[in-house]
Coordinates of N, CA, C and O in Angstrom, one line a residue:
Chain A
M1 N 18.8 -13.8 16.5 CA 17.5 -13.1 15.3 C 16.7 -12.5 15.8 O 16.1 -13.2 17.1
T2 N 16.1 -11.5 15.3 CA 15.1 -10.7 15.9 C 14.0 -10.9 14.9 O 14.5 -10.7 13.5
R3 N 12.8 -10.4 15.2 CA 11.8 -10.4 13.8 C 11.4 -9.0 14.1 O 11.1 -8.2 14.5
F4 N 11.4 -8.8 12.6 CA 10.9 -7.5 12.4 C 9.6 -7.4 11.4 O 9.4 -8.4 10.8
R5 N 9.3 -6.1 11.3 CA 7.9 -6.1 10.5 C 8.4 -5.0 9.2 O 8.7 -3.9 9.8
I6 N 8.3 -5.4 8.2 CA 8.8 -4.4 7.2 C 7.5 -4.1 6.2 O 7.0 -5.2 5.7
A7 N 7.6 -2.8 6.0 CA 6.3 -2.6 5.1 C 6.8 -1.9 3.6 O 8.2 -1.3 3.6
V8 N 6.1 -2.7 2.5 CA 7.0 -2.1 1.2 C 5.6 -1.6 0.3 O 4.3 -2.0 0.6
H9 N 6.0 -0.6 -0.2 CA 4.7 -0.2 -1.3 C 5.1 -0.4 -2.6 O 6.7 -0.3 -3.2
I10 N 4.4 -0.9 -3.5 CA 4.7 -1.7 -4.6 C 3.5 -0.6 -5.6 O 2.6 -0.7 -5.5
V11 N 4.1 0.2 -6.4 CA 3.3 1.3 -7.3 C 3.6 1.3 -8.6 O 4.5 0.6 -9.0
P12 N 2.4 1.5 -9.9 CA 2.6 1.3 -11.0 C 3.6 2.3 -11.1 O 3.8 3.5 -10.8
R13 N 5.0 2.1 -12.0 CA 5.7 3.1 -12.6 C 5.2 4.4 -13.2 O 4.1 4.2 -13.8
R14 N 5.6 5.6 -12.7 CA 4.9 6.8 -13.5 C 5.2 6.8 -14.9 O 6.1 6.0 -15.3
G15 N 3.9 7.1 -15.6 CA 4.3 7.0 -17.1 C 3.4 5.6 -17.3 O 3.2 5.8 -18.8
I16 N 3.2 4.8 -16.7 CA 2.5 3.7 -17.3 C 1.2 3.7 -16.7 O 0.9 4.3 -15.3
L17 N 0.5 3.4 -17.6 CA -1.3 3.7 -17.3 C -1.5 3.0 -16.4 O -1.2 1.6 -16.0
D18 N -2.7 3.4 -15.1 CA -2.9 2.8 -14.2 C -4.5 2.7 -14.3 O -5.2 3.7 -14.0
P19 N -5.0 1.6 -14.8 CA -6.5 1.7 -15.1 C -7.4 1.3 -14.1 O -8.2 1.9 -14.1
Q20 N -6.9 0.7 -13.0 CA -7.6 0.9 -11.9 C -7.6 2.3 -11.2 O -8.9 2.6 -10.7
G21 N -6.4 2.8 -11.1 CA -6.8 4.2 -10.5 C -7.6 5.0 -11.2 O -8.3 5.6 -10.6
K22 N -7.5 5.1 -12.8 CA -8.3 5.6 -13.5 C -10.1 5.5 -13.2 O -10.7 6.4 -13.0
A23 N -10.3 4.1 -13.0 CA -11.5 3.5 -12.6 C -12.1 4.3 -11.5 O -13.2 4.7 -11.2
V24 N -11.1 4.1 -10.5 CA -11.5 4.6 -9.0 C -11.8 6.1 -9.1 O -12.5 6.6 -8.3
A25 N -10.9 7.0 -10.0 CA -10.9 8.6 -10.0 C -12.3 8.7 -10.6 O -13.0 9.5 -10.2
D26 N -12.8 8.0 -11.6 CA -14.0 8.2 -12.2 C -15.3 7.9 -11.1 O -16.0 8.7 -11.1
A27 N -15.1 6.8 -10.3 CA -16.0 6.3 -9.5 C -16.4 7.4 -8.3 O -17.4 7.7 -7.9
L28 N -15.0 8.1 -8.0 CA -15.1 9.3 -7.1 C -15.6 10.6 -7.5 O -16.2 11.0 -6.8
H29 N -15.4 10.6 -8.9 CA -16.1 12.1 -9.4 C -17.7 11.6 -9.4 O -18.3 12.7 -9.4
A30 N -18.0 10.6 -9.6 CA -19.6 9.7 -9.9 C -20.2 10.1 -8.6 O -21.0 10.5 -8.6
L31 N -19.2 10.2 -7.4 CA -20.0 10.0 -6.1 C -20.1 11.6 -5.7 O -20.3 11.6 -4.2
G32 N -19.2 12.6 -6.4 CA -19.5 13.9 -6.0 C -18.0 14.4 -5.5 O -17.6 15.8 -5.1
F33 N -16.9 13.7 -5.5 CA -15.5 14.0 -5.2 C -15.3 14.8 -6.4 O -14.1 14.1 -7.1
A34 N -15.5 16.1 -6.5 CA -14.8 16.9 -7.9 C -13.8 17.3 -7.5 O -12.9 17.6 -8.8
T35 N -12.9 17.5 -6.3 CA -11.7 18.0 -6.5 C -10.5 16.8 -6.7 O -9.4 17.1 -6.9
V36 N -10.9 15.7 -6.7 CA -10.1 14.6 -7.1 C -9.3 14.4 -8.4 O -10.1 14.7 -9.5
K37 N -7.8 14.8 -8.4 CA -7.4 14.9 -10.0 C -6.8 13.8 -10.6 O -6.7 13.6 -11.6
D38 N -6.4 12.7 -9.6 CA -5.5 11.7 -10.0 C -5.6 10.6 -8.8 O -5.5 10.9 -7.7
V39 N -5.7 9.4 -9.2 CA -5.6 8.3 -8.2 C -4.6 7.0 -8.9 O -4.8 6.9 -9.9
R40 N -3.8 6.6 -7.8 CA -2.9 5.6 -8.4 C -3.0 4.7 -7.4 O -3.0 4.8 -6.4
I41 N -3.2 3.2 -7.7 CA -3.2 2.2 -6.7 C -2.4 1.1 -6.9 O -1.9 0.7 -8.1
G42 N -1.6 0.8 -5.7 CA -0.7 -0.1 -5.7 C -0.7 -1.3 -4.6 O -1.7 -1.1 -4.1
R43 N 0.1 -1.8 -4.1 CA -0.2 -2.7 -3.0 C 1.0 -2.4 -1.9 O 2.1 -1.8 -2.1
H44 N 0.2 -2.8 -0.6 CA 1.0 -2.4 0.6 C 1.2 -3.6 1.1 O 0.3 -4.4 1.6
I45 N 2.6 -4.2 1.0 CA 2.7 -5.4 1.6 C 3.6 -5.3 2.9 O 4.5 -4.7 2.8
V46 N 2.9 -6.1 4.2 CA 3.9 -6.3 5.1 C 4.2 -7.5 5.3 O 3.6 -8.4 5.5
V47 N 5.6 -7.5 5.7 CA 6.2 -9.0 5.8 C 6.8 -8.9 7.2 O 7.5 -8.3 7.7
D48 N 6.4 -10.1 7.8 CA 6.9 -10.4 9.0 C 8.0 -11.6 9.1 O 7.9 -12.3 8.6
A49 N 9.5 -10.9 9.2 CA 10.3 -11.9 9.0 C 11.6 -11.8 10.2 O 11.7 -10.8 10.7
D50 N 12.3 -12.9 10.2 CA 13.6 -12.6 11.1 C 14.7 -12.4 10.6 O 14.8 -12.6 9.4
A51 N 15.6 -11.5 11.4 CA 16.8 -11.4 10.4 C 17.7 -10.8 11.7 O 17.6 -10.4 12.6
A52 N 18.9 -10.5 11.6 CA 20.0 -10.1 12.2 C 20.1 -8.7 12.8 O 20.1 -8.5 13.8
S53 N 19.6 -8.0 11.7 CA 19.5 -6.5 12.0 C 18.6 -5.7 11.0 O 17.9 -6.7 10.1
P54 N 18.1 -4.7 11.6 CA 16.9 -4.0 10.5 C 17.8 -3.7 9.0 O 17.0 -3.9 7.8
A55 N 19.1 -3.7 8.6 CA 19.4 -3.5 7.7 C 19.4 -4.8 6.6 O 19.0 -5.1 5.6
D56 N 19.6 -5.9 7.7 CA 19.1 -7.4 7.0 C 18.2 -7.5 6.8 O 17.5 -8.1 5.6
A57 N 17.0 -7.3 7.2 CA 15.7 -7.2 7.0 C 15.3 -6.6 5.9 O 14.6 -7.2 5.1
E58 N 15.9 -5.5 5.7 CA 15.4 -4.6 4.8 C 15.9 -5.3 3.2 O 15.3 -5.5 2.1
A59 N 17.3 -5.6 3.3 CA 18.3 -6.2 2.2 C 17.2 -7.5 1.9 O 17.1 -7.8 0.5
D60 N 16.8 -8.4 2.6 CA 16.1 -9.7 2.5 C 14.7 -9.3 1.8 O 14.3 -9.9 0.8
V61 N 14.1 -8.0 2.0 CA 12.7 -7.7 1.5 C 13.1 -7.4 0.4 O 12.3 -7.4 -0.8
R62 N 14.0 -6.6 -0.3 CA 14.7 -6.1 -1.5 C 14.6 -7.4 -2.2 O 14.4 -7.1 -3.5
A63 N 15.4 -8.1 -1.6 CA 15.6 -9.6 -2.7 C 14.1 -10.2 -3.3 O 14.1 -10.7 -4.2
M64 N 13.1 -10.0 -2.0 CA 12.0 -10.5 -2.3 C 11.2 -10.0 -3.4 O 10.3 -10.4 -4.3
C65 N 11.2 -8.6 -3.2 CA 10.6 -7.6 -4.3 C 11.1 -8.1 -5.7 O 10.5 -8.3 -6.6
D66 N 12.6 -8.2 -5.9 CA 13.1 -8.1 -7.0 C 12.8 -9.8 -7.7 O 12.7 -10.0 -8.8
K67 N 12.4 -10.6 -6.7 CA 12.3 -12.2 -7.2 C 11.0 -12.4 -7.2 O 10.7 -13.0 -8.1
L68 N 10.0 -12.0 -6.7 CA 8.6 -12.3 -6.6 C 7.6 -10.9 -6.5 O 6.5 -11.0 -7.4
L69 N 7.9 -10.1 -5.7 CA 6.8 -9.4 -5.1 C 6.3 -8.3 -6.1 O 5.1 -7.9 -6.3
A70 N 7.4 -7.6 -6.8 CA 7.0 -6.4 -7.5 C 7.7 -6.9 -9.2 O 8.3 -7.9 -9.5
N71 N 6.9 -6.3 -10.1 CA 7.2 -6.7 -11.6 C 7.8 -5.6 -12.0 O 7.6 -4.7 -12.1
P72 N 9.3 -6.0 -12.4 CA 10.2 -4.9 -12.5 C 10.1 -4.2 -14.0 O 10.5 -3.0 -14.2
V73 N 9.0 -4.7 -14.5 CA 8.8 -3.6 -16.0 C 7.8 -2.7 -15.3 O 7.8 -2.0 -16.4
T74 N 7.0 -3.3 -14.9 CA 5.9 -2.0 -14.5 C 5.8 -1.3 -13.1 O 4.8 -0.6 -13.0
E75 N 6.4 -1.9 -12.3 CA 6.3 -1.5 -11.0 C 7.6 -1.2 -10.2 O 8.5 -1.5 -10.8
D76 N 7.6 0.0 -9.5 CA 8.6 0.2 -8.3 C 8.4 -0.2 -6.9 O 7.1 0.0 -6.9
Y77 N 9.1 -0.2 -6.2 CA 8.8 -0.5 -5.4 C 9.9 0.5 -4.0 O 10.8 0.7 -4.9
E78 N 9.2 0.7 -2.9 CA 10.1 1.0 -2.0 C 9.9 0.6 -0.6 O 8.7 0.1 -0.3
I79 N 10.7 0.6 0.5 CA 10.6 -0.1 1.8 C 10.2 1.0 2.6 O 10.8 2.1 2.8
A80 N 9.0 1.0 3.0 CA 8.2 2.1 3.9 C 8.5 2.2 5.3 O 8.6 3.3 5.7
G81 N 9.1 1.1 5.7 CA 9.5 1.1 6.9 C 10.1 -0.3 7.7 O 9.5 -1.4 6.9
V82 N 10.6 -0.1 8.8 CA 11.3 -1.6 8.9 C 11.4 -1.3 10.6 O 12.1 -0.2 10.9
A83 N 10.5 -2.1 11.4 CA 10.3 -1.9 12.9 C 10.5 -3.4 13.5 O 9.7 -4.5 12.9
P84 N 11.2 -3.6 14.7 CA 11.2 -4.7 15.3 C 9.9 -5.1 15.8 O 8.9 -4.1 16.4
L85 N 9.5 -6.3 16.0 CA 8.4 -6.4 16.6 C 8.3 -6.7 18.0 O 9.4 -7.4 18.5
Chain B
M1 N -7.1 27.2 -2.8 CA -7.2 25.6 -2.8 C -5.8 25.3 -3.3 O -5.1 25.5 -4.3
T2 N -5.4 24.4 -2.6 CA -3.9 23.9 -2.9 C -4.1 22.5 -3.4 O -5.1 21.8 -3.0
R3 N -2.8 21.7 -4.0 CA -3.1 20.5 -4.5 C -2.4 19.8 -3.5 O -1.4 20.0 -3.2
F4 N -2.9 18.4 -2.8 CA -2.3 17.7 -1.9 C -2.1 16.2 -2.7 O -3.0 15.8 -3.4
R5 N -1.1 15.8 -2.1 CA -1.0 14.2 -2.4 C -1.4 13.4 -1.2 O -0.7 13.4 -0.5
I6 N -2.4 12.6 -0.9 CA -2.5 11.8 0.1 C -2.3 10.6 0.0 O -3.2 10.0 -0.9
A7 N -1.8 9.7 0.9 CA -1.6 8.3 0.9 C -2.5 7.5 2.0 O -2.5 8.0 2.7
V8 N -3.0 6.7 1.4 CA -3.8 5.8 2.2 C -3.2 4.2 2.0 O -3.0 3.8 1.1
H9 N -3.4 3.5 3.5 CA -3.1 2.2 3.4 C -4.3 1.6 3.7 O -5.0 1.8 4.9
I10 N -4.8 0.8 3.0 CA -5.7 -0.2 3.1 C -5.5 -1.7 3.3 O -4.9 -2.4 2.5
V11 N -5.6 -2.3 4.4 CA -5.2 -3.5 4.6 C -6.4 -4.6 5.5 O -7.2 -4.1 6.2
P12 N -6.4 -5.8 5.0 CA -7.2 -6.6 5.7 C -7.3 -6.6 7.2 O -6.0 -6.5 8.0
R13 N -8.5 -6.4 7.7 CA -8.7 -6.2 9.3 C -7.6 -7.7 10.2 O -8.0 -8.4 9.4
R14 N -7.0 -7.3 11.1 CA -6.7 -8.4 11.9 C -7.2 -9.6 12.4 O -8.6 -8.8 12.5
G15 N -7.1 -10.8 12.1 CA -8.2 -11.9 12.5 C -8.8 -12.0 11.5 O -9.5 -13.1 11.5
I16 N -8.8 -11.4 10.3 CA -9.5 -11.9 9.0 C -8.5 -12.7 7.9 O -7.3 -12.1 8.0
L17 N -9.0 -13.8 7.7 CA -8.0 -14.6 7.0 C -7.6 -13.5 5.6 O -8.2 -13.1 5.1
D18 N -6.5 -13.6 5.2 CA -5.7 -12.9 4.5 C -5.1 -14.1 3.0 O -3.9 -14.3 3.3
P19 N -6.1 -14.9 2.5 CA -5.3 -16.0 1.4 C -4.2 -15.5 0.5 O -3.4 -16.1 0.2
Q20 N -4.5 -14.0 -0.2 CA -3.4 -13.5 -0.8 C -2.1 -13.4 0.0 O -1.0 -13.9 -0.6
G21 N -1.9 -13.0 1.0 CA -1.1 -12.8 1.6 C -0.4 -14.3 1.9 O 0.8 -14.5 1.9
K22 N -1.4 -15.1 2.5 CA -1.0 -16.8 2.9 C -0.2 -16.9 1.4 O 0.9 -18.0 1.4
A23 N -0.5 -16.8 0.2 CA -0.3 -17.5 -1.3 C 1.4 -16.9 -1.2 O 2.2 -17.7 -1.8
V24 N 1.7 -15.6 -0.9 CA 2.8 -15.0 -1.1 C 3.8 -15.6 -0.2 O 4.9 -15.8 -0.6
A25 N 3.4 -15.8 0.9 CA 4.2 -16.3 2.2 C 4.7 -17.5 1.6 O 5.8 -17.9 1.8
D26 N 3.7 -18.5 1.2 CA 4.2 -20.2 0.7 C 5.0 -19.8 -0.3 O 5.8 -20.7 -0.5
A27 N 4.9 -18.9 -1.4 CA 5.8 -18.8 -2.7 C 7.2 -18.3 -2.1 O 8.0 -18.5 -2.6
L28 N 7.0 -17.3 -1.0 CA 8.5 -16.8 -0.8 C 9.2 -18.2 0.1 O 10.4 -18.3 -0.4
H29 N 8.4 -19.0 0.8 CA 9.0 -20.1 1.2 C 9.8 -21.0 0.2 O 11.0 -21.3 0.4
A30 N 8.9 -21.3 -0.8 CA 9.5 -22.0 -1.9 C 10.4 -21.4 -2.6 O 11.4 -22.2 -3.2
L31 N 10.8 -20.2 -2.6 CA 11.9 -19.4 -3.2 C 13.0 -19.3 -2.3 O 14.5 -19.1 -2.4
G32 N 12.8 -20.2 -1.1 CA 14.2 -20.1 0.0 C 14.0 -19.1 0.7 O 15.0 -19.1 1.7
F33 N 13.2 -18.3 1.2 CA 13.0 -17.3 1.9 C 12.4 -17.7 3.3 O 11.3 -17.4 3.7
A34 N 13.2 -18.6 4.1 CA 12.5 -19.2 5.4 C 12.3 -18.6 6.5 O 11.6 -18.9 7.1
T35 N 12.9 -17.1 6.4 CA 13.1 -16.5 7.5 C 11.4 -16.0 7.6 O 10.8 -15.1 8.6
V36 N 10.5 -15.9 6.4 CA 9.6 -15.2 6.6 C 8.4 -16.1 7.4 O 8.1 -17.0 7.4
K37 N 7.7 -15.1 8.2 CA 6.9 -15.9 9.1 C 5.5 -15.2 9.1 O 4.2 -16.3 9.1
D38 N 5.0 -14.2 8.0 CA 3.8 -13.9 8.1 C 3.7 -12.6 6.6 O 5.0 -11.9 6.7
V39 N 2.8 -12.7 5.8 CA 2.9 -11.6 5.0 C 1.3 -11.2 4.9 O 0.6 -12.1 4.6
R40 N 1.0 -10.2 4.8 CA -0.1 -9.5 4.7 C -0.4 -8.4 3.8 O 0.6 -7.8 3.3
I41 N -1.4 -8.2 2.6 CA -1.2 -7.8 1.5 C -2.6 -6.9 1.4 O -3.6 -7.3 1.8
G42 N -2.2 -5.4 1.5 CA -3.3 -4.4 1.3 C -3.0 -3.8 0.1 O -2.3 -4.0 -1.0
R43 N -3.8 -2.4 0.1 CA -3.8 -1.7 -1.0 C -2.8 -0.4 -0.4 O -3.3 0.1 0.5
H44 N -2.2 0.1 -1.8 CA -1.4 1.8 -1.5 C -2.1 2.7 -2.2 O -2.1 2.3 -3.6
I45 N -3.0 3.3 -1.9 CA -3.6 4.2 -2.9 C -3.0 5.6 -2.5 O -2.9 6.1 -1.6
V46 N -2.7 6.5 -3.8 CA -2.2 7.7 -3.5 C -3.4 8.8 -4.3 O -3.6 8.5 -5.5
V47 N -4.1 9.5 -3.8 CA -5.1 10.5 -4.4 C -4.3 11.9 -4.5 O -3.9 12.3 -3.5
D48 N -4.2 12.2 -5.5 CA -3.9 13.7 -5.7 C -5.6 14.7 -6.0 O -6.4 14.2 -6.5
A49 N -5.5 15.6 -5.0 CA -6.9 16.2 -4.9 C -6.6 17.9 -4.5 O -5.5 18.0 -3.7
D50 N -7.2 18.7 -4.9 CA -7.4 20.1 -4.3 C -8.2 20.1 -2.8 O -9.0 19.5 -2.6
A51 N -7.6 21.2 -1.8 CA -8.3 21.0 -0.8 C -7.8 22.7 -0.3 O -6.8 23.0 -0.7
A52 N -8.6 23.0 1.0 CA -7.9 24.4 1.2 C -6.8 24.1 2.5 O -6.2 24.9 2.4
S53 N -6.6 22.8 3.1 CA -5.8 22.4 4.2 C -5.7 21.2 3.9 O -6.3 20.6 3.4
P54 N -4.1 21.0 4.9 CA -4.3 19.3 5.0 C -5.4 18.8 5.4 O -5.3 17.4 5.4
A55 N -5.8 19.3 6.7 CA -6.8 18.7 7.5 C -7.9 18.7 6.4 O -8.7 17.4 6.6
D56 N -8.4 19.2 5.9 CA -9.8 19.3 4.8 C -9.5 18.0 3.7 O -10.2 17.1 3.4
A57 N -8.1 18.0 3.2 CA -7.3 17.0 2.5 C -7.6 16.0 3.2 O -8.4 14.6 2.5
E58 N -7.4 15.2 4.3 CA -7.2 14.0 4.9 C -8.8 13.9 5.1 O -9.5 12.9 5.1
A59 N -9.6 14.9 5.5 CA -11.0 14.5 5.7 C -11.8 14.1 4.7 O -12.6 13.0 4.7
D60 N -11.4 14.8 3.4 CA -11.9 14.4 2.3 C -11.5 13.0 1.8 O -12.4 11.9 1.4
V61 N -10.4 12.3 2.0 CA -9.8 11.1 1.7 C -10.5 10.0 3.0 O -11.0 9.1 2.1
R62 N -10.7 10.5 3.9 CA -11.5 9.7 4.7 C -12.8 9.2 4.3 O -13.5 8.2 4.3
A63 N -13.6 10.5 3.9 CA -14.9 10.3 3.4 C -14.8 9.2 2.3 O -15.5 8.3 1.9
M64 N -13.9 9.2 1.3 CA -13.7 8.7 0.4 C -13.5 7.0 0.6 O -13.8 5.8 0.0
C65 N -12.9 6.9 1.8 CA -12.5 5.4 2.1 C -13.8 5.0 2.9 O -14.2 3.6 2.3
D66 N -14.7 5.8 3.3 CA -15.6 5.1 3.8 C -16.6 4.9 3.1 O -17.4 3.7 3.1
K67 N -16.9 5.4 1.6 CA -17.7 5.6 0.9 C -17.5 4.7 -0.4 O -18.3 4.0 -0.9
L68 N -16.3 4.6 -0.5 CA -15.6 3.4 -1.9 C -14.4 2.8 -1.5 O -14.4 1.5 -1.8
L69 N -13.4 3.1 -1.1 CA -11.9 2.6 -1.3 C -11.9 1.4 -0.4 O -11.2 0.6 -1.0
A70 N -12.5 1.6 0.9 CA -12.6 0.5 1.7 C -13.6 -0.5 2.1 O -14.6 0.4 2.0
N71 N -13.7 -1.6 2.4 CA -14.7 -2.4 2.5 C -14.6 -2.6 4.4 O -13.9 -3.0 4.7
P72 N -15.6 -1.8 4.6 CA -15.9 -1.5 6.2 C -16.0 -2.7 7.1 O -15.7 -3.0 8.0
V73 N -16.2 -3.8 6.5 CA -16.5 -5.2 6.7 C -15.3 -5.8 7.3 O -15.0 -6.5 8.1
T74 N -14.3 -5.8 6.1 CA -13.1 -6.5 5.9 C -11.8 -5.9 6.3 O -10.9 -6.4 6.5
E75 N -12.1 -4.6 6.1 CA -10.6 -3.7 5.8 C -10.6 -2.7 6.8 O -11.5 -2.0 7.1
D76 N -9.3 -2.5 7.3 CA -8.9 -1.2 7.8 C -8.3 -0.1 7.2 O -7.5 -0.5 6.2
Y77 N -8.4 1.3 7.1 CA -7.7 1.9 6.7 C -6.9 3.1 7.5 O -7.2 3.4 8.7
E78 N -5.7 3.5 6.9 CA -5.1 4.7 7.4 C -4.6 5.9 6.7 O -4.0 5.2 5.7
I79 N -4.3 7.0 6.8 CA -4.0 7.9 6.1 C -2.4 8.1 6.5 O -2.0 8.0 7.6
A80 N -1.8 7.6 5.5 CA -0.4 7.5 5.7 C 0.5 8.9 5.5 O 1.5 8.8 6.4
G81 N -0.3 9.4 4.6 CA 0.5 10.9 4.5 C -0.2 11.9 3.9 O -0.7 11.5 2.9
V82 N 0.1 13.1 4.0 CA -0.5 14.4 3.1 C 0.3 15.2 3.2 O 1.2 15.8 3.8
A83 N 0.8 15.7 1.8 CA 1.9 16.6 1.3 C 1.4 17.4 0.2 O 0.6 17.1 -0.7
P84 N 1.6 18.5 0.3 CA 1.2 19.4 -0.6 C 2.2 19.0 -1.8 O 3.2 18.9 -1.8
L85 N 1.5 19.5 -3.2 CA 2.2 19.1 -4.5 C 2.9 20.5 -5.0 O 2.6 21.5 -4.6

């Protein structure tokens, strides 16, 4: 077993309203960042876990996303990286 | 001006307690994911903004992080990617 660090991005599904992102975009405009067109806010989750291979580590984290980390109705996730520690 | 999509990771600084990550790690253990050693949870922010060049887009988003997006006392940020739209 090797220890891996797996990074996951969980983002609001396209087409679903992201009120947090909208609020941050408005705040950026108020601060003078007029070039900002859109902001979307998701979660960046870093899991350290033991697995036999990088593919196993990724499969484990996909199962975690399906069961706990992501809301399948409103969110999409992607594995951003798997690196041995 | 070109439109760029800039992705930022904002993560709790190493050494600072991450109670949300701890709670998720405990929940994963309770669901049977015994191989999980550590979980850290940050924000994944995607900004769409106009800029003259990728370097300008990145500089703008760094200014946004310093002024609004990240808490400089407890969080670190990194620009994860800059891509033209």
